[in-house]
PDB file of C-alpha atoms in Angstrom:
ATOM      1  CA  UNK A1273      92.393  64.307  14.800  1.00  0.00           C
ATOM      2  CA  UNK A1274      90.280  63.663  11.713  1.00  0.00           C
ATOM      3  CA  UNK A1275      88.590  67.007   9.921  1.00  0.00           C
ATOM      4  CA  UNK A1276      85.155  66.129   9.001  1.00  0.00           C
ATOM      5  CA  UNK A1277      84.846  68.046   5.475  1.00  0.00           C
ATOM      6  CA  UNK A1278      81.134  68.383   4.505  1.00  0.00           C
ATOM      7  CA  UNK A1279      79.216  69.739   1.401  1.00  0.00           C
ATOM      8  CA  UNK A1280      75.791  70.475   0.591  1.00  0.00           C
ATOM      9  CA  UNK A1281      73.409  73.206  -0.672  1.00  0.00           C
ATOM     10  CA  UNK A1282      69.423  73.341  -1.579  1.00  0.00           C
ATOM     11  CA  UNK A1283      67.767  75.394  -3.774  1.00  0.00           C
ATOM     12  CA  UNK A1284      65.504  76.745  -1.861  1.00  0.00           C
ATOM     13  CA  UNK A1285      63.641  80.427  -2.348  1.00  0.00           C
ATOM     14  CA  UNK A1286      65.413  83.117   0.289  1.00  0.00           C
ATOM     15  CA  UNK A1287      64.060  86.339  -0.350  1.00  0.00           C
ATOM     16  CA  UNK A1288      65.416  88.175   2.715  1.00  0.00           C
ATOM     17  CA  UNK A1289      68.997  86.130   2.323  1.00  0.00           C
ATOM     18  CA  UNK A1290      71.451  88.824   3.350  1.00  0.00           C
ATOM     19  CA  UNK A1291      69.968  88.925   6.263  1.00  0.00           C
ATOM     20  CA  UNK A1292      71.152  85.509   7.014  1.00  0.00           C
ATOM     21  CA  UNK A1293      74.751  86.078   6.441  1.00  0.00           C
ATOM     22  CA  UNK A1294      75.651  87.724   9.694  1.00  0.00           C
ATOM     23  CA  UNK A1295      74.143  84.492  11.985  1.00  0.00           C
ATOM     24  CA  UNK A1296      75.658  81.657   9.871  1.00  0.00           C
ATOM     25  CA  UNK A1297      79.438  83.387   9.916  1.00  0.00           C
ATOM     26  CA  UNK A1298      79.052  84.132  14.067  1.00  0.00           C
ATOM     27  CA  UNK A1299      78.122  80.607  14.177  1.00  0.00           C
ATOM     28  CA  UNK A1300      81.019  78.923  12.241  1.00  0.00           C
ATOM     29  CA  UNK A1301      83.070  81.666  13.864  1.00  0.00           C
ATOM     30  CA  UNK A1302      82.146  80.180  17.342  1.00  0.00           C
ATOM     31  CA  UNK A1303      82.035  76.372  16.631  1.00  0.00           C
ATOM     32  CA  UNK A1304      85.980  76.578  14.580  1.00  0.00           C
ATOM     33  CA  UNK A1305      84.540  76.241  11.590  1.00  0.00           C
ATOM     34  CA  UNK A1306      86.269  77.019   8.652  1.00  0.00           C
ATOM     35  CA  UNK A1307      85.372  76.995   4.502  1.00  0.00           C
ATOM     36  CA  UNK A1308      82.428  78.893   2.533  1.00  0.00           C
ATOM     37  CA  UNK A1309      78.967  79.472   2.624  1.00  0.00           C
ATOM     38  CA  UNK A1310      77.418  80.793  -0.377  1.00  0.00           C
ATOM     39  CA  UNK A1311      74.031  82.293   0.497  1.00  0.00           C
ATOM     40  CA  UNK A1312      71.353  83.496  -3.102  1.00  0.00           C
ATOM     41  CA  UNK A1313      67.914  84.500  -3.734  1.00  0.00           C
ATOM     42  CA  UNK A1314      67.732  80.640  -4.958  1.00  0.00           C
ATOM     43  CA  UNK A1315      69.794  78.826  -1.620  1.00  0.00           C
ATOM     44  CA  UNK A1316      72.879  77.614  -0.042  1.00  0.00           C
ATOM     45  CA  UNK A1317      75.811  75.780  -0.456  1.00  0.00           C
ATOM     46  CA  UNK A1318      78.360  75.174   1.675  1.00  0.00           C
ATOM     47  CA  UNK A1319      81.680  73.972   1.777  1.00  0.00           C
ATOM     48  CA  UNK A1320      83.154  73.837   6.005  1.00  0.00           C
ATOM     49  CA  UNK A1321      85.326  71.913   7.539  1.00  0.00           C
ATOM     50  CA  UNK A1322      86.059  71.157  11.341  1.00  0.00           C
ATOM     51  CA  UNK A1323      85.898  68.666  14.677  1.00  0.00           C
ATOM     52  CA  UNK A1324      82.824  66.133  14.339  1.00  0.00           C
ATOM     53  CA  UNK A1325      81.156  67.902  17.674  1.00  0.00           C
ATOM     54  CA  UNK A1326      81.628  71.439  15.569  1.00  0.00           C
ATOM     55  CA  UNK A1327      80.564  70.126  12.333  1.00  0.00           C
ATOM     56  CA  UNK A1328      77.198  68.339  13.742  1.00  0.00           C
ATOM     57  CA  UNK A1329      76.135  71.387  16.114  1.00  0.00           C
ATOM     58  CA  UNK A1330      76.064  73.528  13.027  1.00  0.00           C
ATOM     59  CA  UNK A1331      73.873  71.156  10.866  1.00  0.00           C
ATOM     60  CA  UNK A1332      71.609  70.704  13.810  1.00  0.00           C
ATOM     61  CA  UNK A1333      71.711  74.208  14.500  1.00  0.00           C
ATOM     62  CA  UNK A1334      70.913  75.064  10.704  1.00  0.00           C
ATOM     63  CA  UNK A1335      68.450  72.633  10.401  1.00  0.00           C
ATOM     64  CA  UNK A1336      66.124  73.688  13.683  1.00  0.00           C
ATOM     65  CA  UNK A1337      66.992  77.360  14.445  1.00  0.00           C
ATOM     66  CA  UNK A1338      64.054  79.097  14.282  1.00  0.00           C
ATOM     67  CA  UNK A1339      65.335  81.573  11.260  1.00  0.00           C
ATOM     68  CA  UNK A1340      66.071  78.672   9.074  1.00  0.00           C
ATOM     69  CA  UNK A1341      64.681  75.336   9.899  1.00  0.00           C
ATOM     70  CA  UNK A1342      61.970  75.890   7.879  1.00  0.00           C
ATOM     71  CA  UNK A1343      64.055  76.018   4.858  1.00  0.00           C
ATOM     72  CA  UNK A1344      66.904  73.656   5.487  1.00  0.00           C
ATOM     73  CA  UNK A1345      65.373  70.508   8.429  1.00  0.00           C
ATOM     74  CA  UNK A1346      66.186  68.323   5.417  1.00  0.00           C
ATOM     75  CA  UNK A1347      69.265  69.710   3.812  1.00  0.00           C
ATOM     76  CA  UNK A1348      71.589  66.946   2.400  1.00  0.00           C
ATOM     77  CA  UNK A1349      74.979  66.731   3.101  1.00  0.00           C
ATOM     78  CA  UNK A1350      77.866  64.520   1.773  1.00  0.00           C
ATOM     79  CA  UNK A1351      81.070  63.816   4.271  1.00  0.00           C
ATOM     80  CA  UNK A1352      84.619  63.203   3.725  1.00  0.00           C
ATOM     81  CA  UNK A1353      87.388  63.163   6.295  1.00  0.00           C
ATOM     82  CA  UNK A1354      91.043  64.854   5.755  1.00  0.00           C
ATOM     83  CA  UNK A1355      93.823  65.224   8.575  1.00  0.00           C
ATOM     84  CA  UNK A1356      94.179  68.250   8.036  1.00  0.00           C
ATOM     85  CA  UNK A1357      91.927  71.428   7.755  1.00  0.00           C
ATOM     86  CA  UNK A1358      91.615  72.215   4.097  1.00  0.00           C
ATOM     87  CA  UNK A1359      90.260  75.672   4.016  1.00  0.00           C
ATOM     88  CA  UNK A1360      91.961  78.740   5.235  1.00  0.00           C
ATOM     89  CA  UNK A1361      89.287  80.904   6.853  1.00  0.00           C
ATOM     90  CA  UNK A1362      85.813  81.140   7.236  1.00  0.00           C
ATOM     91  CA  UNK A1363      83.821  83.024   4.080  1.00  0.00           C
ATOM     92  CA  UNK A1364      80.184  83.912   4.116  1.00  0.00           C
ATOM     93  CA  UNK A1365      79.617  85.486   0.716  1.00  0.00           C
ATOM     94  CA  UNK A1366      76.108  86.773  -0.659  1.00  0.00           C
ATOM     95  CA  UNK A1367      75.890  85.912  -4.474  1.00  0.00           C
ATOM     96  CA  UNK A1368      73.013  86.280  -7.441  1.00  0.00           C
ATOM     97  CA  UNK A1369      73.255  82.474  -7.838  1.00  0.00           C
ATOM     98  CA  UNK A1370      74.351  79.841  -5.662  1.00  0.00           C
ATOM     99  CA  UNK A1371      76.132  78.528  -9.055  1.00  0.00           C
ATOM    100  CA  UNK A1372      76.165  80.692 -11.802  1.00  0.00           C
ATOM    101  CA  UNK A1373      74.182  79.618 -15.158  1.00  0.00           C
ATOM    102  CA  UNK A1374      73.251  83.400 -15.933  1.00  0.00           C
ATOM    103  CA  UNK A1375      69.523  81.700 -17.305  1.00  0.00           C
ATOM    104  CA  UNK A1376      67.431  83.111 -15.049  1.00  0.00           C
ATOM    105  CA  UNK A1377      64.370  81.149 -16.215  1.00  0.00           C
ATOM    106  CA  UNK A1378      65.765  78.285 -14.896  1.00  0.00           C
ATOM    107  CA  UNK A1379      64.700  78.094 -11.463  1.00  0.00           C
ATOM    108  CA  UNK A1380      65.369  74.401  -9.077  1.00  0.00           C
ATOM    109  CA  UNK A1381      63.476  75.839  -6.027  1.00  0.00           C
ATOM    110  CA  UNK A1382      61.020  75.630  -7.720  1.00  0.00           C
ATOM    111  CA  UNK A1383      60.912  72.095  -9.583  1.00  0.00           C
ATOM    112  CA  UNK A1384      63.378  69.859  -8.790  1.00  0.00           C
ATOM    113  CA  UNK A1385      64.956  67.472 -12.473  1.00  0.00           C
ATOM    114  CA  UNK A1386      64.487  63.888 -12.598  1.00  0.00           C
ATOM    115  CA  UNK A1387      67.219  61.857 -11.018  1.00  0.00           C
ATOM    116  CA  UNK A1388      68.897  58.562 -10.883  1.00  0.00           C
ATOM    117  CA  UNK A1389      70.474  57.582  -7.936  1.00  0.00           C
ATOM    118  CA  UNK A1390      74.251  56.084  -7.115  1.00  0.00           C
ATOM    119  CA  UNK A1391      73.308  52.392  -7.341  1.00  0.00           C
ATOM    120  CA  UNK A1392      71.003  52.536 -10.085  1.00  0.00           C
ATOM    121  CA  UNK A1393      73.027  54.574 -12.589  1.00  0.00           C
ATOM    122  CA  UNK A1394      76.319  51.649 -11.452  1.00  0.00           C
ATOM    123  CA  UNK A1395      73.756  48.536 -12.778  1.00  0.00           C
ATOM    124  CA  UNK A1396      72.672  50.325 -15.854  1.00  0.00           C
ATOM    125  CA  UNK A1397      76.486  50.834 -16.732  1.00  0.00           C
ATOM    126  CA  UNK A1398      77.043  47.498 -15.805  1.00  0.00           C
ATOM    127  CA  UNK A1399      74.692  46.203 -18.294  1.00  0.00           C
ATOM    128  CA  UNK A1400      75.796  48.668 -21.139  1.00  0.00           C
ATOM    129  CA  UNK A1401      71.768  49.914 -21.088  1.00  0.00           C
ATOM    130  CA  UNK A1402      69.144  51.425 -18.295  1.00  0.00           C
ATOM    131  CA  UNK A1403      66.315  49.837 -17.595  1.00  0.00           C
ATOM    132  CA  UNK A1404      64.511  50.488 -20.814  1.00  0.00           C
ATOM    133  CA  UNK A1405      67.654  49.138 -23.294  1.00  0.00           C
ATOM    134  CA  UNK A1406      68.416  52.704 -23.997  1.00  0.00           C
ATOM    135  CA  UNK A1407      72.129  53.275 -24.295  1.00  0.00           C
ATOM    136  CA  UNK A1408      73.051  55.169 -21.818  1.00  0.00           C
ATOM    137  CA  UNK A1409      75.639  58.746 -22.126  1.00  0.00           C
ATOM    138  CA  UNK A1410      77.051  60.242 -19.162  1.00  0.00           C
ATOM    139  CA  UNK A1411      77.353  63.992 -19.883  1.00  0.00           C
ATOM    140  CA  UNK A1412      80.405  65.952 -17.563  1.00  0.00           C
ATOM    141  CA  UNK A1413      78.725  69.406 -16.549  1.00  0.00           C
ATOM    142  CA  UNK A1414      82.251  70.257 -15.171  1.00  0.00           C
ATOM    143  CA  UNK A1415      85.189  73.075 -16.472  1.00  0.00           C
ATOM    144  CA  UNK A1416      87.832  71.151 -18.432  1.00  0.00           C
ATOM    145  CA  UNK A1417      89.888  71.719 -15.440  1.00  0.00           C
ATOM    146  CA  UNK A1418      88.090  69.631 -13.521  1.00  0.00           C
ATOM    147  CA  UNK A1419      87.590  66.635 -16.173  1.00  0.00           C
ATOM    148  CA  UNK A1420      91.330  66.113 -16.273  1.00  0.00           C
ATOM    149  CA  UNK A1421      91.887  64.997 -13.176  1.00  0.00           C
ATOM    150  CA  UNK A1422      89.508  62.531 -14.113  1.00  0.00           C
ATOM    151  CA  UNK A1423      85.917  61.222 -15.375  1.00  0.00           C
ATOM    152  CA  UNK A1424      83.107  58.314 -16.211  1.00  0.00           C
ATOM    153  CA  UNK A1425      84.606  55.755 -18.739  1.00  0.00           C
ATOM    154  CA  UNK A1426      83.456  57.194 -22.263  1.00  0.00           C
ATOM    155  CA  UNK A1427      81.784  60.346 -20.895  1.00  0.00           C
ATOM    156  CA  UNK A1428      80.625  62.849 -23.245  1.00  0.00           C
ATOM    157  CA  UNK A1429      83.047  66.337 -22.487  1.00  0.00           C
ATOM    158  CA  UNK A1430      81.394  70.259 -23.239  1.00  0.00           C
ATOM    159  CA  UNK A1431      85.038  71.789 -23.505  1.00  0.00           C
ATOM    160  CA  UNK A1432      83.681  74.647 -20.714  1.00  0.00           C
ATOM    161  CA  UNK A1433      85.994  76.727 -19.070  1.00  0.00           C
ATOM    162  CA  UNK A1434      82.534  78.094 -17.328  1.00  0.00           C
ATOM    163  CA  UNK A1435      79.200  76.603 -16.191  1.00  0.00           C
ATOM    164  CA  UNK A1436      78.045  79.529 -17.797  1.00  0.00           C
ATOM    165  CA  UNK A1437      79.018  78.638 -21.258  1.00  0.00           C
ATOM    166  CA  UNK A1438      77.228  75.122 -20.319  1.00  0.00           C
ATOM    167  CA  UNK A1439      73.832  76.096 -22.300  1.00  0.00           C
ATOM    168  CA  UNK A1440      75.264  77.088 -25.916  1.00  0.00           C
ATOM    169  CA  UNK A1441      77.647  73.776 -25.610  1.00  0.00           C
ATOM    170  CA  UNK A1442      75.027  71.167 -25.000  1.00  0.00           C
ATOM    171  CA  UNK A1443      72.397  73.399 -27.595  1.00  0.00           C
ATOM    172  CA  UNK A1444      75.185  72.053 -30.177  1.00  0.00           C
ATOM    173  CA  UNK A1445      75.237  68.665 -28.581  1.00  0.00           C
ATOM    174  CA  UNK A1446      71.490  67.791 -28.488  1.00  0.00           C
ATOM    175  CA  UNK A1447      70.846  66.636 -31.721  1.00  0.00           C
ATOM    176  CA  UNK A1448      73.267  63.929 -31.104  1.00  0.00           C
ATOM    177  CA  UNK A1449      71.106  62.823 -27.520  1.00  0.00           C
ATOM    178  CA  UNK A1450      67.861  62.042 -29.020  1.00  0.00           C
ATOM    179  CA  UNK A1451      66.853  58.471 -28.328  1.00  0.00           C
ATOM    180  CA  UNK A1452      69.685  58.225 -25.444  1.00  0.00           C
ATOM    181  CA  UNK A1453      69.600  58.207 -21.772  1.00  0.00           C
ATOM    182  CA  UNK A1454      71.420  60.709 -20.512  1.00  0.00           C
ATOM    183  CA  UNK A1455      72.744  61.391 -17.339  1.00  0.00           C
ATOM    184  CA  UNK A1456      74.585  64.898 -16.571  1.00  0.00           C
ATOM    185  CA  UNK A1457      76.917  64.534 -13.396  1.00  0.00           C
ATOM    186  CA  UNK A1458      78.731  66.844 -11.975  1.00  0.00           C
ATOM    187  CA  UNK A1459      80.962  66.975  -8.711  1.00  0.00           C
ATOM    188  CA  UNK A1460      78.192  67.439  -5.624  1.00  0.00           C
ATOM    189  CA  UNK A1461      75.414  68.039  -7.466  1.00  0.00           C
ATOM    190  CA  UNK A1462      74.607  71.531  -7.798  1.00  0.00           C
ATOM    191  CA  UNK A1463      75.675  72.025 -11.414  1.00  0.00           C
ATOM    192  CA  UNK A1464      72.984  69.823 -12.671  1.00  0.00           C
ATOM    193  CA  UNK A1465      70.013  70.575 -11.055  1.00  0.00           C
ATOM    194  CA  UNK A1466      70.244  73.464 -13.197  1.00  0.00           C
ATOM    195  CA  UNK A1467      72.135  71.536 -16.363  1.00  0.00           C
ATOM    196  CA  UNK A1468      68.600  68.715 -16.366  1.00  0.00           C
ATOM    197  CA  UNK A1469      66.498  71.275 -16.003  1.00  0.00           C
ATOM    198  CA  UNK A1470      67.582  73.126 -19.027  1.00  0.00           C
ATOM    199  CA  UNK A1471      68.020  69.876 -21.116  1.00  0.00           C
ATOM    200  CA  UNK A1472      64.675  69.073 -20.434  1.00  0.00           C
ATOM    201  CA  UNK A1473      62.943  70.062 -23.346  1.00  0.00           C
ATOM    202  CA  UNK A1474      66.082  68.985 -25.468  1.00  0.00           C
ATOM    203  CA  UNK A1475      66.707  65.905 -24.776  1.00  0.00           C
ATOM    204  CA  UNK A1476      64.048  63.832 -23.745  1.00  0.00           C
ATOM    205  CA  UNK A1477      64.394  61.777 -20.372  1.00  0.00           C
ATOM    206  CA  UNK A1478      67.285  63.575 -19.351  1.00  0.00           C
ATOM    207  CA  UNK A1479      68.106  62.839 -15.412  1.00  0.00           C
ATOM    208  CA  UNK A1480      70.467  63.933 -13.304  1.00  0.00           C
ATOM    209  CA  UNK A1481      73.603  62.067 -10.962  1.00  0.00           C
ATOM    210  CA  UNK A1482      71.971  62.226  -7.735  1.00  0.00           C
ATOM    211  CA  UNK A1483      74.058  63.959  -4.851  1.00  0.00           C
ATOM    212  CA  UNK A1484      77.207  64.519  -7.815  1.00  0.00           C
ATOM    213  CA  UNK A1485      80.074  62.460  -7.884  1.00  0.00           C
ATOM    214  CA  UNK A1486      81.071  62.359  -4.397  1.00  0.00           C
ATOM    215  CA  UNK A1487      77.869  60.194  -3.845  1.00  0.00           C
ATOM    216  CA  UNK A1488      78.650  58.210  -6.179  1.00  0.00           C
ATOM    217  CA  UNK A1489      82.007  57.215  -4.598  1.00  0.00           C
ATOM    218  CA  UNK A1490      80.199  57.265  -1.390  1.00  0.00           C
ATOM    219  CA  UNK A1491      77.808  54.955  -2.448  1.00  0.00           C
ATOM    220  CA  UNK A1492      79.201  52.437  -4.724  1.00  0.00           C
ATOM    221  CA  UNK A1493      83.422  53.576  -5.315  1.00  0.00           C
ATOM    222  CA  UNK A1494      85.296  53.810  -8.546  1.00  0.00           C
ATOM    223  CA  UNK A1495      83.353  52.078 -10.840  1.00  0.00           C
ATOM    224  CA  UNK A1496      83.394  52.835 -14.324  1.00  0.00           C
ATOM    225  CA  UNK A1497      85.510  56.161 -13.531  1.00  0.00           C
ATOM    226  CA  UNK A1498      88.823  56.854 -14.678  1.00  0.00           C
ATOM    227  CA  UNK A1499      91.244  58.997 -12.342  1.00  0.00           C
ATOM    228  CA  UNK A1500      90.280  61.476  -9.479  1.00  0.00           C
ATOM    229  CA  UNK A1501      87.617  63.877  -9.000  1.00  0.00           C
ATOM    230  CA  UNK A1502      88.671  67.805  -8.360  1.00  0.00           C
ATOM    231  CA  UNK A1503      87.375  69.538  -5.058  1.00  0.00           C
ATOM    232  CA  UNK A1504      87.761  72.675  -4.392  1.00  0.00           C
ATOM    233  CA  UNK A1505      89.949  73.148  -1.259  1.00  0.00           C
ATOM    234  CA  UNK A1506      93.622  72.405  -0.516  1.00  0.00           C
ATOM    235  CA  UNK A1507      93.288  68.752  -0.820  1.00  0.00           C
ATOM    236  CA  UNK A1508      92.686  69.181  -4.759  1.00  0.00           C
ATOM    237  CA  UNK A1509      91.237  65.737  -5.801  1.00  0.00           C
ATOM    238  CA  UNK A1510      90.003  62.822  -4.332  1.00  0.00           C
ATOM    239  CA  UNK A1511      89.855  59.266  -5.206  1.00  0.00           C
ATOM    240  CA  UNK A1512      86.693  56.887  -5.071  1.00  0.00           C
ATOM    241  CA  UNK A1513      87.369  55.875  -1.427  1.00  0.00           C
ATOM    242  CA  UNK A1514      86.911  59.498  -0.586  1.00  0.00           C
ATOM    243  CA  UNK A1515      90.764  60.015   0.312  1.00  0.00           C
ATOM    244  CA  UNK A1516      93.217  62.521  -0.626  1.00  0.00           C
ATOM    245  CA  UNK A1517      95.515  61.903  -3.619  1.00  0.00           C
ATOM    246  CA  UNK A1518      99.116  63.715  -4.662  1.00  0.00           C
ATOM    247  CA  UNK A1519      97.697  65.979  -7.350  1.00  0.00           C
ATOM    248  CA  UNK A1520      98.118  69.227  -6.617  1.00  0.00           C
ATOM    249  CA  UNK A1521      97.311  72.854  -8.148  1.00  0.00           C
ATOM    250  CA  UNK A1522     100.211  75.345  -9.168  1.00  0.00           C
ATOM    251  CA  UNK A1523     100.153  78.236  -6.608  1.00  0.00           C
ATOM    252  CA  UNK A1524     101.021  80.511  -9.627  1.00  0.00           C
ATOM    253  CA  UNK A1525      98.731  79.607 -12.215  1.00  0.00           C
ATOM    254  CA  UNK A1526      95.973  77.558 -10.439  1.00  0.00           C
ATOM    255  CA  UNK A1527      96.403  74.695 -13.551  1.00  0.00           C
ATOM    256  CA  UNK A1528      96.079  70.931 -11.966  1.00  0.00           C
ATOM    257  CA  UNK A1529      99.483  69.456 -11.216  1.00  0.00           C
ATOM    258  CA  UNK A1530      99.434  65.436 -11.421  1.00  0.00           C
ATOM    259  CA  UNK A1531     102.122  63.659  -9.560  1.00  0.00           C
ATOM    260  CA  UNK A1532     104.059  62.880 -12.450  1.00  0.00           C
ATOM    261  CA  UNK A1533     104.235  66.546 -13.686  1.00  0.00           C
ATOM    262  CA  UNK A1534     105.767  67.186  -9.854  1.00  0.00           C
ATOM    263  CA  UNK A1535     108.902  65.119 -10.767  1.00  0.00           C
ATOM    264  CA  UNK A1536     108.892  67.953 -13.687  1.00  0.00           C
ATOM    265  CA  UNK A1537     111.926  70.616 -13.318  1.00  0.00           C
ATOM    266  CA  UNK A1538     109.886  73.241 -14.092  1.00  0.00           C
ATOM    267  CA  UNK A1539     107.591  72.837 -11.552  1.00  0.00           C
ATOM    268  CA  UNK A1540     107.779  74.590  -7.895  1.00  0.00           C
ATOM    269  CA  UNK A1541     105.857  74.102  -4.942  1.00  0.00           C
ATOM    270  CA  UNK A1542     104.517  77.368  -4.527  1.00  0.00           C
ATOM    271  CA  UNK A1543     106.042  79.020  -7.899  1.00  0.00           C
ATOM    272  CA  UNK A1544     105.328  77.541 -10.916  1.00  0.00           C
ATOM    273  CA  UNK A1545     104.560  74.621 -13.175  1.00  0.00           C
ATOM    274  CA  UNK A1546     104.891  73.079 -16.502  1.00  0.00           C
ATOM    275  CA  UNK A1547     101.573  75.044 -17.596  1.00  0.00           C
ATOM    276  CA  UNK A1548     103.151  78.052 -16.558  1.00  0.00           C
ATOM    277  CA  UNK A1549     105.964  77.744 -18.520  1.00  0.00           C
ATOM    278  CA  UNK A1550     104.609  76.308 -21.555  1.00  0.00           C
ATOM    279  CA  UNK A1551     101.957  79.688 -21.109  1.00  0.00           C
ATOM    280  CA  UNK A1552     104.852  82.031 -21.261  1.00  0.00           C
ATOM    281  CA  UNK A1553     106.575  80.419 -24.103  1.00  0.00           C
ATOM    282  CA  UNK A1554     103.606  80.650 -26.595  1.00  0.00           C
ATOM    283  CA  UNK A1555     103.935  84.574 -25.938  1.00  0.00           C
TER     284      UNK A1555
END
């Protein structure tokens, strides 16, 4: 049987959120559901997997339920299917942010950052220049982690090992922007809806990736990206079609493990890797 693996979140403003936690976990509880829901003053986002019948009676449940239809009837989700279940239980967690920026200024319940969508952004690339001849720079909002499993041809890296380091990086960066169209991406989503919103007054016509990378492959596939893209559940990365790949993480460490570095005799499923052991070595 195929797992139906969805993701979404929406800012949205939730003052009385911790009262939601208890209904959303007895719900997933009850339908088999399995992943994490991350519930903030500012929204949701979710990350569950189950059966198609388990996965659609939550989203219509969410969606219409008296407590929180008003907030989420429209709440986009993207879909990928794995055979097996990639989470291990079900988390409900109640969090200051529903992705942590620590700049509490910036705010995307309230206004929502330009955006380009999947197709659009693939024809500007095409042509080397959006609509306007501007060259255009794709700027990775991700942890390093993340870009070396993979990443847009040519796009522009902040060397973050958090989100939250993501405003002093791209302070130093701006001056180099000016004049460019720029388009932050990031893996659903979520990361830039607070990364345009800060770069607003920076760099001018700034726009976010629409619905994040997995869109993207959704929408239009691989091109003009190199490699995978990191998710974070057991199936590690994914490729354009939306599939699971080989790469793998080390149990011990948590570095990215690429096929290649499996055929590696220092690394062991479950024990260690070559990260691990070069780690060690430079103490």
């Amino acid at each position: 049987m195929n797992i139906v693996n969805i993701a979404a979140y929406q800012f949205v403003s939730l003052p009385s959120f911790a009262d939601w936690r208890a209904p959303i976990r007895e719900r997933c509880e009850a339908l088999g559901l399995k992943g994490t829901v991350l519930l903030s003053p500012e929204g949701i986002n979710l990350f569950l997997a189950g059966g198609r019948e388990s996965v659609d009676g939550f989203l219509d449940w969410l969606r219409t339920d008296a407590l929180f239809g008003a907030c989420f009837h429209d709440l986009p989700v993207k879909e990928s299917l794995s055979r097996e279940q990639p989470f291990n239980r079900m988390l409900v967690k109640l969090k200051r942010e529903i992705i942590t920026m620590r700049h509490p200024t910036i705010r995307p319940e309230g206004s929502r950052a330009p955006a380009v969508d999947a197709r659009t952004l693939k024809h500007w690339l095409d042509q080397g220049h959006d609509d306007d001849g501007r060259e255009v720079v794709m700027l990775d909002t991700r942890n390093d982690f993340e870009i070396r499993v993979g990443t847009f041809v040519n796009a522009v890296e902040l060397n973050l090992s958090h989100f939250s380091e993501f405003p002093k990086a791209v302070d130093a960066l701006a001056p180099s922007l000016q004049n460019k169209r720029v388009v932050s991406f990031c893996t659903g989503g979520i990361r830039c809806e607070k990364a345009a919103i800060y770069m607003a007054d920076k760099v001018p016509g700034v726009l976010q990736l629409d619905g994040g990378i997995l869109k993207y492959f959704e929408e239009v596939g691989g091109a003009h990206w190199h490699g995978e893209c990191f998710v974070f559940d057991r199936r590690v990365a994914l490729d354009p079609k939306l599939q699971e790949t080989p790469t793998r993480q080390c149990f011990a460490c948590r570095a990215v493990v690429t096929p290649a570095e499996q055929r590696d005799v220092r690394y062991q499923t479950g024990g260690s890797c070559p990260a691990c052991f070069e780690g060690s070595s430079a103490h």
